[in-house]
Amino acid sequence: MRLRRLRLRAWRRGIRELDLLIGPFADTQASDLSEEELATMERALSENDTDLYDWIIGRASPPPEYVGFLATIRAFHERR
């Protein structure tokens, strides 16, 4: 249930570009995340969409607690 909720939240953001960055990651990688990484993802998904998008694309520096998680999302997209 938790993973389903995370995937839904990842695809239902306010910015379509953010959906396309987080949604595929959640679909394919969320089940492999540790408990700590899932908690970080849940907190990140509670952040403002514009801030989250800027952090992922590198336009702004993220808070320290999200640095590793956002690097994981970027690495996921670099492999695709």
CSV table of C-alpha atoms in Angstrom, one decimal:
chain,number,residue,atom,x,y,z
A,1,MET,CA,0.0,0.0,0.0
A,2,ARG,CA,2.8,2.4,0.9
A,3,LEU,CA,4.5,1.8,-2.5
A,4,ARG,CA,1.3,2.3,-4.4
A,5,ARG,CA,0.7,5.6,-2.6
A,6,LEU,CA,4.2,6.8,-3.4
A,7,ARG,CA,3.9,5.9,-7.0
A,8,LEU,CA,0.6,7.8,-7.2
A,9,ARG,CA,2.1,10.8,-5.5
A,10,ALA,CA,5.1,10.7,-7.9
A,11,TRP,CA,2.8,10.8,-10.9
A,12,ARG,CA,0.4,13.4,-9.6
A,13,ARG,CA,2.6,16.4,-9.1
A,14,GLY,CA,1.6,20.0,-10.2
A,15,ILE,CA,4.3,20.1,-12.8
A,16,ARG,CA,4.2,17.6,-15.7
A,17,GLU,CA,8.0,17.7,-16.1
A,18,LEU,CA,8.3,16.7,-12.5
A,19,ASP,CA,5.9,13.8,-13.1
A,20,LEU,CA,8.1,12.6,-15.8
A,21,LEU,CA,11.2,12.7,-13.6
A,22,ILE,CA,9.8,11.1,-10.5
A,23,GLY,CA,7.1,8.9,-11.9
A,24,PRO,CA,9.2,6.4,-13.8
A,25,PHE,CA,11.7,6.3,-11.0
A,26,ALA,CA,9.0,5.5,-8.5
A,27,ASP,CA,7.5,2.8,-10.8
A,28,THR,CA,10.8,1.0,-11.3
A,29,GLN,CA,12.9,1.7,-8.3
A,30,ALA,CA,10.7,2.4,-5.2
A,31,SER,CA,10.4,-1.3,-4.4
A,32,ASP,CA,14.2,-1.6,-4.2
A,33,LEU,CA,14.6,1.4,-1.8
A,34,SER,CA,15.5,0.9,1.9
A,35,GLU,CA,13.1,2.0,4.6
A,36,GLU,CA,15.2,5.2,5.1
A,37,GLU,CA,15.2,6.0,1.4
A,38,LEU,CA,11.4,5.5,1.2
A,39,ALA,CA,11.0,7.9,4.2
A,40,THR,CA,13.2,10.4,2.4
A,41,MET,CA,11.2,10.0,-0.8
A,42,GLU,CA,7.9,10.6,1.2
A,43,ARG,CA,9.3,13.8,2.7
A,44,ALA,CA,10.6,15.0,-0.7
A,45,LEU,CA,7.2,14.4,-2.2
A,46,SER,CA,5.8,16.7,0.4
A,47,GLU,CA,7.9,19.6,-0.7
A,48,ASN,CA,6.9,22.4,-3.0
A,49,ASP,CA,6.8,21.1,-6.6
A,50,THR,CA,8.8,24.1,-8.0
A,51,ASP,CA,11.5,23.6,-5.4
A,52,LEU,CA,11.7,19.8,-5.9
A,53,TYR,CA,11.9,20.3,-9.7
A,54,ASP,CA,14.7,22.9,-9.3
A,55,TRP,CA,16.6,20.6,-7.0
A,56,ILE,CA,16.4,17.6,-9.4
A,57,ILE,CA,17.5,19.5,-12.4
A,58,GLY,CA,20.3,21.3,-10.5
A,59,ARG,CA,18.9,24.8,-10.8
A,60,ALA,CA,18.9,25.2,-7.0
A,61,SER,CA,20.8,23.5,-4.1
A,62,PRO,CA,18.6,21.0,-2.2
A,63,PRO,CA,18.5,20.7,1.5
A,64,PRO,CA,21.2,18.3,2.8
A,65,GLU,CA,18.8,15.5,3.6
A,66,TYR,CA,17.7,15.2,0.0
A,67,VAL,CA,21.1,15.3,-1.7
A,68,GLY,CA,21.6,11.5,-1.9
A,69,PHE,CA,18.0,10.8,-2.9
A,70,LEU,CA,18.0,13.4,-5.7
A,71,ALA,CA,21.4,12.1,-7.0
A,72,THR,CA,19.8,8.7,-7.2
A,73,ILE,CA,16.9,10.1,-9.3
A,74,ARG,CA,19.4,11.9,-11.6
A,75,ALA,CA,21.5,8.7,-12.0
A,76,PHE,CA,18.4,6.7,-12.8
A,77,HIS,CA,17.7,9.1,-15.7
A,78,GLU,CA,21.3,9.2,-16.9
A,79,ARG,CA,21.1,5.3,-17.3
A,80,ARG,CA,18.0,5.5,-19.4
